[in-house]
PDB file of C-alpha atoms in Angstrom:
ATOM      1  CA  UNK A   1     -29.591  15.333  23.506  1.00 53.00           C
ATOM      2  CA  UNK A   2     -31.657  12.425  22.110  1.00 55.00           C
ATOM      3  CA  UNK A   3     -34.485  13.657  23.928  1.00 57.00           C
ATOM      4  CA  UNK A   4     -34.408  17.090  21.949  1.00 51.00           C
ATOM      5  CA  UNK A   5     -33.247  15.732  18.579  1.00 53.00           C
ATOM      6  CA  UNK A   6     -36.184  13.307  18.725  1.00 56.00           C
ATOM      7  CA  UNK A   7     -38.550  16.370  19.610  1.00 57.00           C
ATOM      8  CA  UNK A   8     -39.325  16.179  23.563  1.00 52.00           C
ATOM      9  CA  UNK A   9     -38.251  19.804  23.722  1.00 56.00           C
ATOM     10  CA  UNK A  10     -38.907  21.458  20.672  1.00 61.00           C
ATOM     11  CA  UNK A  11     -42.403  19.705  19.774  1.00 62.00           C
ATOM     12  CA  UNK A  12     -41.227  18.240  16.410  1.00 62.00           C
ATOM     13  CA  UNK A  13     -41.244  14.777  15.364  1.00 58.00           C
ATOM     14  CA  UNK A  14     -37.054  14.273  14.499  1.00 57.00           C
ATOM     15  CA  UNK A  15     -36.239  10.931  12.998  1.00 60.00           C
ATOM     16  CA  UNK A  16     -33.030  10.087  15.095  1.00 57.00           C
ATOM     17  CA  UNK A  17     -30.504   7.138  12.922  1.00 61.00           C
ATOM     18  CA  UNK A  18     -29.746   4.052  14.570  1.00 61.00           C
ATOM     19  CA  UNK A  19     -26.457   5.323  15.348  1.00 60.00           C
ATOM     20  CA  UNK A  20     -27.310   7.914  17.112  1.00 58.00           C
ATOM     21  CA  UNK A  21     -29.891   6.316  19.261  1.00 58.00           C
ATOM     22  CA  UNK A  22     -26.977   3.535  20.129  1.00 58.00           C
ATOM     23  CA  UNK A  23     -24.421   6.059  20.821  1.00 55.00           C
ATOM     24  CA  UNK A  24     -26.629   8.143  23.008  1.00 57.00           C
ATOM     25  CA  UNK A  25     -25.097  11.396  20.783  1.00 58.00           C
ATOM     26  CA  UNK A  26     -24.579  13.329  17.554  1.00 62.00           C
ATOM     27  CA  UNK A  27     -21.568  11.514  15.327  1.00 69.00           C
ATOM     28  CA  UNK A  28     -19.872  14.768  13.825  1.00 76.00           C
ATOM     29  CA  UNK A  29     -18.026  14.559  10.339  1.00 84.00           C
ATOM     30  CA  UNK A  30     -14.477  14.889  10.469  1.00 87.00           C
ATOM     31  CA  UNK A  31     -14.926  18.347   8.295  1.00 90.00           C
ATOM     32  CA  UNK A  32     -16.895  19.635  11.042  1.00 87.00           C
ATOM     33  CA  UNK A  33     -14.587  18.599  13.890  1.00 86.00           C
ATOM     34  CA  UNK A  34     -11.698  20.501  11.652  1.00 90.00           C
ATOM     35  CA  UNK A  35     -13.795  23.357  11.331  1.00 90.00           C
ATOM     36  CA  UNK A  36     -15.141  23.433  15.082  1.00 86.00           C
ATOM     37  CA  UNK A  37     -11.549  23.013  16.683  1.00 88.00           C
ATOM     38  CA  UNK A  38      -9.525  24.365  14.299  1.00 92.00           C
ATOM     39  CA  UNK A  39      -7.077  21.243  13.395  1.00 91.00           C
ATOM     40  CA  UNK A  40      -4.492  22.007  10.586  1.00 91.00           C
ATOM     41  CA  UNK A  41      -2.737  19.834   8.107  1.00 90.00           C
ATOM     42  CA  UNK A  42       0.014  19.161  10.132  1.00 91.00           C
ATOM     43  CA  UNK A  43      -2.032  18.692  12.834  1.00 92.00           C
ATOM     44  CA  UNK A  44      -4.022  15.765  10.841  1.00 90.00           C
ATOM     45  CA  UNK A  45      -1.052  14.004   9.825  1.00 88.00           C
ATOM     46  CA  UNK A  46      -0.342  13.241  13.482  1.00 91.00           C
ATOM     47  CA  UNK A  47      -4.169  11.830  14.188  1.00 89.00           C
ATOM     48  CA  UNK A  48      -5.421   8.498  13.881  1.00 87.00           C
ATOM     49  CA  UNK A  49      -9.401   9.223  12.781  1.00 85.00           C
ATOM     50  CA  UNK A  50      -9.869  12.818  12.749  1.00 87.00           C
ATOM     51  CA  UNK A  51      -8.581  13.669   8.901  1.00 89.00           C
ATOM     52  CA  UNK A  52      -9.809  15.394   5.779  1.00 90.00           C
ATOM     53  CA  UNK A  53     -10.318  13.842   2.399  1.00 89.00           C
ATOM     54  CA  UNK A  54      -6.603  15.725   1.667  1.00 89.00           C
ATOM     55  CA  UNK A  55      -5.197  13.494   4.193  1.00 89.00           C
ATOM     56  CA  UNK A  56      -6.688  10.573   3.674  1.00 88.00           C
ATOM     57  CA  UNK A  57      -6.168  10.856   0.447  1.00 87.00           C
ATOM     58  CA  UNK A  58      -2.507  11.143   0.996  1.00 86.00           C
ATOM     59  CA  UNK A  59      -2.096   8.069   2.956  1.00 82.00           C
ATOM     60  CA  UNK A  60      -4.144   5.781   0.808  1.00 84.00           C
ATOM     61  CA  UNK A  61      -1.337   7.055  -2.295  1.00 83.00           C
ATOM     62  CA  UNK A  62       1.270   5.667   0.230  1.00 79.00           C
ATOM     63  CA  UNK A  63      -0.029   2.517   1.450  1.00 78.00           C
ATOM     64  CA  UNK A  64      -0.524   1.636  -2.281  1.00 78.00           C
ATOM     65  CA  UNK A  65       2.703   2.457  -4.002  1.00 79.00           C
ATOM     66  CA  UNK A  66       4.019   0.325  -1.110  1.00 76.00           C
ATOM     67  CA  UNK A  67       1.496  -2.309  -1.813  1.00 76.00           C
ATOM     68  CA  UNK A  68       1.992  -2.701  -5.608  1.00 76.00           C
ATOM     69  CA  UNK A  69       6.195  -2.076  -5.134  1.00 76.00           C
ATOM     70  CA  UNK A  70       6.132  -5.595  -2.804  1.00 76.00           C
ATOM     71  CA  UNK A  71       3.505  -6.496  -4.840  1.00 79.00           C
ATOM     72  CA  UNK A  72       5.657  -7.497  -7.497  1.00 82.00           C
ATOM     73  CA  UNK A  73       9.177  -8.353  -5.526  1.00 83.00           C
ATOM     74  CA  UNK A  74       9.884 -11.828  -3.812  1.00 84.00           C
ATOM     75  CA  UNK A  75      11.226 -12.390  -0.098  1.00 83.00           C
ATOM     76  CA  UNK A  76      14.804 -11.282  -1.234  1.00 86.00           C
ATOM     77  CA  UNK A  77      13.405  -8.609  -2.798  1.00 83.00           C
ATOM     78  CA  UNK A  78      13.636  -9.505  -6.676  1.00 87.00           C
ATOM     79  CA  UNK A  79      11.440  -8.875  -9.444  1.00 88.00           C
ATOM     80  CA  UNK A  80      10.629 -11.770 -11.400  1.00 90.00           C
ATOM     81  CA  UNK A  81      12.896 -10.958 -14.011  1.00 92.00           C
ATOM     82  CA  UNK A  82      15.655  -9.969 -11.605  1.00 92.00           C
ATOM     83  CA  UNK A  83      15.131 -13.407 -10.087  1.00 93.00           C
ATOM     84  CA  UNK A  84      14.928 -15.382 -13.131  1.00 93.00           C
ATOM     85  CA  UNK A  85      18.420 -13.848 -14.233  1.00 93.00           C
ATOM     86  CA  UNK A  86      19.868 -14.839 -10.752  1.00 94.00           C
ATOM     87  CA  UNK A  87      19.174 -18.141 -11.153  1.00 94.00           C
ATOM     88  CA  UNK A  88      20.607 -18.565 -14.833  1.00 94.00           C
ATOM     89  CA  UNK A  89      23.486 -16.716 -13.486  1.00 94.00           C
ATOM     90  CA  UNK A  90      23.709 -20.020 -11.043  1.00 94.00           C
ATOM     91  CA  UNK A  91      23.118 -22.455 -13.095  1.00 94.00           C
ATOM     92  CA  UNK A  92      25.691 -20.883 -15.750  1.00 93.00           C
ATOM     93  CA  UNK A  93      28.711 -20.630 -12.622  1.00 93.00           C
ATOM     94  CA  UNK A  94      27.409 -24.395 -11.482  1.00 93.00           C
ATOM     95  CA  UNK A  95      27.934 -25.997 -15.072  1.00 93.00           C
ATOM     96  CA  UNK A  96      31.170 -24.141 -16.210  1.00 92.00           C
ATOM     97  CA  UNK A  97      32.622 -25.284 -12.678  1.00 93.00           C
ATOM     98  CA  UNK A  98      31.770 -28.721 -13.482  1.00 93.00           C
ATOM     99  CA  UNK A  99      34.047 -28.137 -17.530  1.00 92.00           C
ATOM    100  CA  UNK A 100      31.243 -28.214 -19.801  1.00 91.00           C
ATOM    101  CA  UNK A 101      32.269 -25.520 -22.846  1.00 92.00           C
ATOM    102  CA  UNK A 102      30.557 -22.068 -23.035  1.00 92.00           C
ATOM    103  CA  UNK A 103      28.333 -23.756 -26.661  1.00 93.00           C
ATOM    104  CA  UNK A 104      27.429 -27.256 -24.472  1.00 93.00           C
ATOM    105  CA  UNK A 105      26.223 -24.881 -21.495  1.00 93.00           C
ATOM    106  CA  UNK A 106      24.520 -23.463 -24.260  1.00 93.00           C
ATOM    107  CA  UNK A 107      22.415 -25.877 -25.285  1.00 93.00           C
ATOM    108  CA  UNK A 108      21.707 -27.155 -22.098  1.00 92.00           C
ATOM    109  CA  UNK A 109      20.058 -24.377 -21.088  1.00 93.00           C
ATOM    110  CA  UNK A 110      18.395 -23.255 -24.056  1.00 93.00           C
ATOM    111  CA  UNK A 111      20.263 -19.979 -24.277  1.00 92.00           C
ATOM    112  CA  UNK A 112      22.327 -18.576 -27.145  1.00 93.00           C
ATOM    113  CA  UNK A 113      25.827 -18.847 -27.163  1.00 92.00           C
ATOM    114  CA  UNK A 114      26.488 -14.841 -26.519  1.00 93.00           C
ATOM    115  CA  UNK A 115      23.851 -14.590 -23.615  1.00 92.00           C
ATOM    116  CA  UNK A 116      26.320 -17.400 -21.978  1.00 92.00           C
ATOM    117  CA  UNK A 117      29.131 -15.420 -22.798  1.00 92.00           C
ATOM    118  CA  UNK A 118      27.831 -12.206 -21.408  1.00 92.00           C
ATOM    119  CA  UNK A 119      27.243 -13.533 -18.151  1.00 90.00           C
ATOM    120  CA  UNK A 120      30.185 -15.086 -17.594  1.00 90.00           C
ATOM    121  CA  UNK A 121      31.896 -11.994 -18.773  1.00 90.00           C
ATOM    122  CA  UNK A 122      29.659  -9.676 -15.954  1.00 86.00           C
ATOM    123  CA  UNK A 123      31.554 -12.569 -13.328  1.00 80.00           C
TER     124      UNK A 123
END
């Protein structure tokens, strides 16, 4: 095959790619191994390599609404904000346990006095 793409056979002077000449072959495009063996969609989703642009296209939308949704979410799972209200939620439990009044808890942690109310309301 390299002989005859590099002209032995044919008497033309064929510049053969590096790859080629490595390979010892012809590298078809995915398209044309689609079109030459007649692989459907359904087909594709179950391959590895041999995929059109649909289906690669596909999986790459996947992989990064995945990516960007852990992206954003801790080990447990939480957005920041989620996380951020977990721990006030703590800290709120931890100092009414210990007697301090919903307007010292407060101040203490820099909240109003209805934001402390509300969460001890949601307990």
């Amino acid at each position: 095959f390299i002989n005859y793409e590099q002209g032995v056979r044919s008497g033309e002077v064929k510049r053969v790619s590096k790859g080629m000449r490595d390979k010892e072959g012809y590298w078809y495009k995915n398209d044309t191994l689609i079109d030459m063996l007649y692989i459907t969609y359904e087909e594709q989703r179950h391959l590895k390599t041999i995929i059109g642009k649909e289906e690669k296209y596909s999986r790459r939308r996947v992989k990064d609404k995945e990516y960007q949704k852990n992206k954003r979410r801790n080990d447990k799972g939480l957005t920041k904000k989620q996380q951020e209200l977990q721990d006030l939620k703590e800290k709120v439990i931890e100092l009414k346990e210990s007697g301090l009044s919903i307007r010292k808890i407060a101040d203490k942690l820099g909240k109003s006095k209805g934001t402390i109310e509300n969460i001890l309301k949601k307990i």
